[in-house]
C-alpha positions in Angstrom: 6.0 2.4 -63.5 7.8 1.1 -60.4 10.1 3.8 -59.0 13.6 2.6 -58.3 17.1 4.1 -57.9 17.7 3.8 -61.6 14.2 4.0 -63.3 10.8 5.4 -63.1 11.1 8.7 -65.1 10.9 7.2 -68.5 7.5 8.9 -69.0 9.4 12.2 -69.0 12.0 10.9 -71.5 14.6 10.6 -68.8 16.6 7.6 -69.5 20.1 6.1 -68.6 20.2 8.2 -65.6 23.1 7.4 -63.2 20.8 7.3 -60.1 17.4 8.8 -59.0 16.8 9.9 -55.4 13.1 9.6 -54.7 11.5 11.7 -52.1 14.5 12.2 -49.8 13.8 13.7 -46.4 15.4 17.0 -45.3 18.3 15.5 -43.4 18.9 13.2 -46.4 18.9 16.2 -48.7 21.3 18.1 -46.4 23.7 15.1 -46.6 23.5 15.1 -50.3 23.9 18.8 -50.7 27.1 18.6 -48.5 28.4 15.7 -50.3 28.1 17.4 -53.7 29.5 20.6 -52.2 26.4 22.6 -53.1 26.2 24.5 -49.8 27.5 25.0 -46.1 25.7 24.2 -43.0 25.7 27.3 -40.9 25.8 27.7 -37.1 22.4 26.5 -35.6 21.6 24.6 -38.8 20.5 26.4 -41.9 21.9 25.4 -45.3 23.6 28.4 -47.0 23.7 28.3 -50.9 24.7 30.6 -53.7 22.7 31.0 -56.9 25.5 32.3 -59.0 24.9 35.0 -61.7 21.1 35.0 -61.3 20.1 36.3 -57.8 16.5 37.0 -58.8 13.9 36.0 -61.3 14.6 36.4 -64.9 11.3 37.7 -66.3 12.6 38.2 -69.9 13.3 34.5 -70.1 10.0 33.2 -69.1 7.8 31.6 -71.9 4.6 29.8 -72.3 4.2 27.3 -75.1 1.8 28.5 -77.8 -0.5 25.4 -78.1 -4.0 25.2 -79.6 -5.6 24.5 -76.2 -4.3 27.7 -74.6 -3.7 30.1 -77.5 -6.9 32.1 -77.0 -6.8 32.0 -73.2 -3.4 33.5 -72.5 -2.9 37.3 -72.2 0.1 37.5 -74.4 2.5 40.3 -73.4 6.0 40.8 -72.0 5.3 38.6 -69.0 3.6 35.9 -71.0 5.8 35.5 -74.1 5.0 32.8 -76.7 7.4 30.0 -77.8 6.6 27.4 -80.4 6.1 23.7 -79.8 8.9 22.9 -82.2 11.3 25.1 -80.2 10.2 23.5 -77.0 10.6 20.1 -78.2 14.0 20.7 -79.6 15.2 22.2 -76.3 13.5 19.3 -74.2 15.3 16.7 -76.3 18.6 18.3 -75.7 17.9 18.6 -71.9 16.9 14.8 -71.8 20.3 14.0 -73.6 22.1 16.2 -71.1 20.8 14.4 -68.0 21.9 11.0 -69.2 24.4 9.4 -66.8 23.7 12.2 -64.2 22.0 11.9 -60.7 18.7 13.5 -60.3 16.5 14.2 -57.3 12.6 13.9 -57.3 10.3 15.4 -54.8 6.6 14.7 -55.1 4.2 17.2 -53.3 1.0 19.1 -53.7 0.1 22.8 -54.6 -3.1 23.9 -53.0 -4.1 23.1 -49.3 -7.7 22.7 -50.4 -8.0 19.1 -51.5 -10.7 20.1 -54.1 -8.4 22.3 -56.0 -4.9 21.0 -55.3 -2.6 19.5 -58.0 0.1 16.9 -57.6 3.4 18.3 -58.6 6.5 16.3 -59.3 9.8 18.4 -59.1 12.9 16.9 -60.7 16.2 18.7 -60.0 19.8 18.4 -60.9 20.9 19.5 -57.4 19.9 18.3 -53.9 19.4 21.8 -52.5 16.8 22.7 -55.2 14.9 19.5 -54.1 15.0 20.7 -50.6 13.6 24.1 -51.7 10.7 22.1 -53.4 10.2 20.1 -50.1 10.0 23.3 -48.2 7.8 25.5 -50.5 5.2 22.9 -51.5 2.8 20.8 -49.4 4.3 17.6 -48.3 2.6 14.2 -49.0 2.1 12.9 -45.4 0.7 9.5 -46.5 3.7 7.6 -47.7 1.7 5.0 -49.4 0.4 7.6 -51.7 3.9 8.3 -52.9 4.0 4.8 -54.2 1.3 5.5 -56.8 1.9 9.2 -57.2 0.9 10.3 -60.7 1.8 14.1 -61.2 -0.6 16.7 -62.7 2.3 18.8 -63.4 6.1 18.2 -63.5 9.0 20.7 -63.1 12.4 19.8 -64.4 14.9 22.3 -63.1 18.5 21.9 -64.7 20.6 25.0 -63.8 23.8 23.9 -65.6 21.9 23.1 -68.9 21.7 26.2 -71.2 19.7 27.1 -74.1 21.1 28.2 -77.5 19.0 31.3 -78.3 19.7 31.1 -82.0 18.4 27.5 -82.1 15.7 27.6 -79.4 14.1 30.8 -79.8 14.8 32.0 -76.3 16.2 35.5 -75.3 19.2 34.1 -73.6 20.8 30.9 -72.3 18.4 31.0 -69.5 14.8 29.7 -69.8 11.5 29.1 -67.8 9.1 27.5 -70.1 5.6 26.4 -69.2 3.8 23.8 -71.5 0.2 23.5 -70.5 -0.4 20.8 -73.1 2.4 18.5 -71.8 1.7 19.7 -68.2 5.4 20.3 -68.0 7.8 23.1 -66.8 11.3 23.3 -68.0 14.0 25.5 -66.2 17.5 26.1 -67.2 20.5 28.3 -67.1 19.5 29.7 -63.7 20.0 28.5 -60.0 17.6 31.0 -58.6 15.2 28.7 -56.7 12.3 31.1 -56.8 11.7 30.2 -60.5 10.4 26.7 -59.3 8.0 28.2 -56.9 6.7 30.8 -59.2 6.3 28.6 -62.2 3.8 26.5 -60.4 2.1 29.6 -59.0 1.8 30.7 -62.6 0.2 27.3 -63.5 -2.3 27.6 -60.6 -3.2 31.2 -61.8 -4.3 29.6 -65.0 -6.1 26.6 -63.6 -7.9 28.0 -60.6 -10.0 30.8 -62.2 -11.4 28.2 -64.6 -12.9 26.6 -61.6 -14.3 29.9 -60.3 -11.5 30.0 -57.7 -9.8 33.5 -57.2 -5.9 33.0 -57.3 -4.1 35.7 -55.4 -0.6 37.0 -54.9 -1.2 37.9 -51.3 -0.7 37.0 -47.8 -3.4 35.9 -45.4 -3.9 35.7 -41.7 -6.8 35.0 -39.2 -7.8 36.6 -35.9 -8.9 34.9 -32.8 -12.6 35.3 -33.7 -11.9 33.6 -37.1 -11.8 36.7 -39.2 -9.6 36.4 -42.2 -7.6 39.3 -43.7 -5.8 39.4 -47.1 -2.7 41.6 -47.8 -1.8 42.5 -51.4 1.4 44.4 -52.1 4.4 44.4 -54.2 8.0 44.2 -52.9 8.9 46.8 -50.3 5.3 47.6 -49.3 5.4 45.7 -46.0 3.3 42.7 -46.9 5.2 40.1 -45.0 5.9 42.5 -42.0 2.2 43.4 -41.5 0.7 40.0 -42.0 3.1 38.3 -39.6 1.3 39.4 -36.4 1.7 37.8 -33.0 -2.0 38.3 -32.4 -3.0 36.6 -35.6 -2.3 33.2 -37.0 -0.8 33.0 -40.5 -2.4 31.1 -43.3 0.3 31.9 -45.8 2.6 34.8 -46.8 2.4 34.8 -50.6 0.1 32.7 -52.7 -3.6 31.9 -52.1 -6.9 30.7 -53.6 -10.3 32.0 -52.7 -13.1 29.4 -53.4 -16.7 29.2 -52.3 -15.5 27.5 -49.2 -12.9 30.1 -48.2 -9.3 31.0 -48.4 -6.5 28.4 -48.8 -2.7 28.6 -49.1 -1.1 27.3 -52.4 2.0 26.6 -50.7 3.5 24.9 -47.6 6.4 27.2 -47.0 7.7 30.8 -47.0 10.3 32.5 -49.1 11.2 35.6 -47.3 13.6 38.3 -48.0 16.1 38.5 -45.2 18.5 41.4 -46.0 19.0 43.4 -42.8 16.4 41.4 -41.1 16.4 42.2 -37.3 15.3 40.2 -34.4 13.4 43.3 -33.0 11.4 44.1 -36.0 10.6 40.6 -37.4 11.4 38.1 -34.6 9.5 35.2 -36.0 11.1 35.4 -39.5 14.6 36.0 -37.9 14.3 32.9 -35.9 13.6 30.9 -39.0 17.0 32.0 -40.4 18.6 30.1 -37.5 16.9 26.7 -37.9 17.8 23.4 -39.5 15.8 22.9 -42.7 16.0 26.5 -43.7 17.7 27.3 -46.9 19.5 30.7 -46.9 20.1 32.1 -50.5 23.1 34.3 -51.3 23.5 35.2 -47.6 27.2 35.6 -46.7 28.8 33.1 -44.3 32.1 33.0 -42.4 33.6 29.8 -43.8 35.5 29.2 -40.5 32.9 30.1 -37.8 30.0 29.2 -40.0 28.0 32.2 -38.8 26.0 34.2 -41.3 25.6 38.0 -41.8 22.2 39.1 -42.7 23.3 42.6 -43.1 25.8 41.8 -45.9 24.5 42.8 -49.3 27.6 42.1 -51.2 26.2 39.2 -53.2 22.7 40.7 -53.7 20.0 42.9 -51.9 17.6 39.9 -52.7 18.9 37.6 -50.1 16.2 34.9 -49.2 15.3 32.3 -46.7 13.2 29.3 -47.7 11.6 27.4 -44.8 8.5 25.3 -44.2 5.5 27.1 -42.6 5.9 24.6 -39.5 9.0 26.7 -38.6 6.7 29.4 -37.5 4.9 29.1 -34.2 1.6 31.1 -34.9 0.2 29.3 -38.0 -3.0 27.9 -39.2 -2.0 24.2 -39.4 -4.3 23.2 -42.3 -3.4 26.3 -44.2 -7.2 27.2 -44.7 -9.5 29.9 -43.5 -13.0 31.3 -44.0 -14.0 34.2 -46.3 -12.1 37.4 -45.7 -13.8 40.3 -43.8 -11.0 42.7 -45.0 -8.8 43.2 -48.0 -5.9 45.5 -47.7 -3.9 46.7 -50.7 -0.5 47.9 -49.7 1.5 50.5 -51.6 4.7 52.4 -51.1 4.0 55.9 -52.5 7.3 57.6 -53.0 5.7 60.8 -54.1 4.2 61.4 -50.7 0.7 62.3 -51.7 -1.4 59.2 -50.8 -3.0 59.1 -47.4 -1.9 56.3 -45.0 -5.3 54.7 -45.3 -8.4 55.1 -47.4 -11.6 52.8 -47.8 -12.4 51.9 -51.4 -15.7 51.3 -53.1 -16.2 48.3 -55.1 -15.3 49.8 -58.4 -12.3 51.5 -56.8 -11.1 48.2 -55.4 -11.2 46.4 -58.7 -9.6 49.6 -60.4 -6.7 49.6 -57.8 -6.4 45.8 -58.0 -5.8 45.9 -61.8 -3.5 48.9 -61.3 -1.3 47.2 -58.7 0.5 50.5 -57.9 3.7 51.2 -55.9 6.8 53.3 -56.7 10.4 52.8 -56.8 12.7 55.3 -55.3 16.1 56.7 -56.4 19.0 54.4 -56.0 17.1 51.1 -56.1 17.5 50.5 -59.7 20.1 51.6 -62.3 18.9 54.9 -64.1 16.3 55.7 -61.4 17.1 59.2 -60.2 13.6 60.2 -58.9 10.5 58.3 -57.8 9.1 56.2 -60.5 5.6 54.7 -60.7 5.4 51.0 -60.9 2.1 49.2 -62.0 1.8 45.5 -61.7 -1.6 44.2 -62.6 -3.3 42.2 -59.8 -0.2 42.9 -57.7 1.7 40.0 -59.5 1.6 40.6 -63.4 4.5 38.3 -64.1 2.6 35.3 -62.8 -0.9 36.1 -64.3 -1.4 34.2 -67.6 -4.9 35.4 -68.0 -6.1 38.8 -68.8 -6.3 41.0 -65.6 -10.0 41.6 -66.0 -10.5 37.8 -65.4 -9.1 38.2 -62.0 -10.7 41.5 -61.3 -14.1 40.1 -62.2 -13.7 37.1 -59.9 -12.5 39.5 -57.2 -15.4 41.8 -57.5 -17.9 38.9 -57.5 -16.5 37.6 -54.3 -16.3 41.0 -52.6 -20.0 41.5 -53.2 -21.0 37.9 -52.3 -19.1 37.9 -49.0 -19.6 41.5 -48.1 -15.8 42.3 -47.8 -14.4 45.8 -46.8 -11.5 46.9 -49.1 -8.8 49.4 -48.0 -5.7 50.9 -49.5 -2.8 51.6 -47.1 0.2 53.7 -48.1 3.3 52.6 -46.2 5.6 55.1 -48.1 6.3 58.8 -47.7 4.4 61.8 -46.4 5.4 65.6 -46.4 7.0 65.4 -49.8 8.5 63.1 -52.4 11.6 61.0 -52.0 14.5 63.1 -50.7 12.1 65.5 -49.0 9.3 63.5 -47.2 9.5 61.0 -44.4 8.1 57.5 -44.2 4.9 56.9 -42.3 5.8 55.6 -38.9 5.5 51.8 -38.7 3.6 52.1 -35.4 1.0 54.4 -37.1 0.6 51.8 -39.9 0.3 48.9 -37.4 -2.4 50.9 -35.5 -4.3 51.5 -38.8 -4.1 47.8 -39.7 -5.2 46.8 -36.2 -8.1 49.3 -36.3 -9.3 47.9 -39.6 -9.2 44.3 -38.4 -10.7 45.1 -35.0 -13.6 46.8 -36.8 -12.9 50.2 -35.3 -13.1 52.1 -38.6 -16.6 50.8 -39.5 -18.4 53.8 -37.9 -15.9 56.7 -38.1 -16.6 59.7 -40.2 -15.0 59.7 -43.7 -14.2 62.5 -46.2 -14.0 61.9 -49.9 -10.8 62.7 -51.8 -11.3 65.4 -54.5 -9.2 63.6 -57.1 -9.1 59.8 -56.3 -12.7 59.7 -54.8 -11.8 57.2 -52.0 -12.8 57.8 -48.5 -10.3 59.1 -46.0 -11.2 58.4 -42.3 -11.1 61.6 -40.1 -9.9 59.6 -37.2 -8.0 56.4 -36.4 -7.2 55.2 -32.9 -3.4 55.8 -32.3 -2.9 57.9 -35.2 -2.8 61.8 -35.1 -5.5 63.3 -37.2 -3.1 65.6 -39.2 -1.2 62.3 -40.3 -4.4 61.2 -42.0 -4.5 64.2 -44.5 -1.1 64.1 -46.3 -1.8 67.6 -47.8 -1.3 69.0 -44.2 2.2 67.6 -44.1 3.4 69.5 -47.1 4.7 73.1 -46.7 3.9 73.8 -50.4 0.2 72.9 -50.8 0.2 73.8 -54.5 3.2 71.6 -55.1 1.2 68.8 -53.3 -1.9 69.3 -55.5 0.3 69.2 -58.6 2.1 66.0 -57.6 -1.2 64.3 -56.6 -2.8 65.2 -60.0 0.3 63.9 -62.0 0.0 60.6 -60.0 -3.7 60.3 -60.9 -2.8 60.9 -64.6 -0.3 58.0 -64.3 -3.1 55.7 -63.1 -5.4 56.6 -66.0 -2.6 56.3 -68.5 -1.6 52.8 -67.2 -5.3 51.8 -67.5 -5.5 52.7 -71.2 -4.1 49.4 -72.2 -6.9 47.4 -70.4 -9.7 49.8 -71.1 -11.4 48.1 -74.0 -11.5 44.7 -72.2 -12.7 45.5 -68.8 -16.1 46.1 -67.3 -17.1 49.8 -67.6 -18.1 49.5 -64.0 -14.5 49.2 -63.0 -13.6 52.5 -64.7 -15.9 54.3 -62.3 -13.2 53.7 -59.8 -10.7 55.8 -61.8 -9.3 59.2 -60.5 -11.2 62.3 -61.7 -8.8 64.3 -63.8 
């Protein structure tokens, strides 16, 4: 089908459109966004937009269509809720009718830097700025001739102003994010939060890649001057972006990767960084990206007269975001690919103050902690949370993992063995007591730990085995006081420390109960001893 201003989307049932904007460049999308009053251009060039009611993902509104081809594959749970084909079709037909006589924007791009495993993605949006988001976050098609014959493997249709009718459509609210693997289609409506576009395709890749023996990962990746690759897994607030953005190491990517028999590759072509209270001193590279043309600033406040932004203002949301292409950063791997990792680092923020700042993990422990995906929320960060609260997110990204966690853990274990990877758990949280009593580990100590791991300085140090978790605690780390490495020494009440640590270990074991019958018994050897 020839692509024109007024036709070319009939295969998606989109007809009688007012106009179709095909693969506009960044400056063109800026012009469209301003024409349509979707955002303001800030001082130095970023485009500032608001997402309205939804300032983050809507996990309760995400569904996967239950079709015969995926029914037995999907790990159905609160993150992967089923919806019927009938409900999907009913909603889709109304969405098609809604778009008649409206303008739409189309961006055609890739997901996956490795040509062997990439998919072609078409993103159709109701707004220009969401199309710019897709252009930033996915991988651009540099050969313009390929756009003339581009046939998508997956299509995303994002229509924020179209709403579901829960009583008719079987959704939980007027908002919906629905993945249909049979139709190779994603529908998004009722939300302007752009992260849904990015994460829906990540979910698709987390279904497709493991079937090709490729480990899909919610992690950042960088590479040192001698070609050594490191992976950083961690939930929000654990320091994943900060620690992987290192002036001495080139960034492969900050959030989504695949690991094949050829090495690691980025799934994306951009970054989607939290920017609340971002400082030029602590994160100079990311800070500079918030001041560049082509960057989208989501829910960042702006002075409408001076057009200057305030990154410290959280009046709209704590979850302010910047979307920018990787090329906005100076120290990157241009082809977004690297070799096999030498080190895997799991990051956690332990708000109970009992985990050491660094431990080495055995293979069973690595798989166990990977399935656990532990961190802790602290008082005041969430309504109703008045004391530290354990959070477990399988594979450090449960909302985006459509297969059973054991699938990803098995792949991870196989690759750790095959490529002789060292695995570590780093606690960037508290020491000396729980939240309200303890203090956070110094960032410089954490950086020294990471540097010592990546420089191979911990390969020959002496370790001591933890009596409850069983992992290995180094007795010394360059640039870190020895007493910091043993958190028990930082507590004034040693008995209370022992009790708190045991309670945390019990929480790990309790969380693993729901996976126990489906995982390899070898993984359970990595469990705490309680």
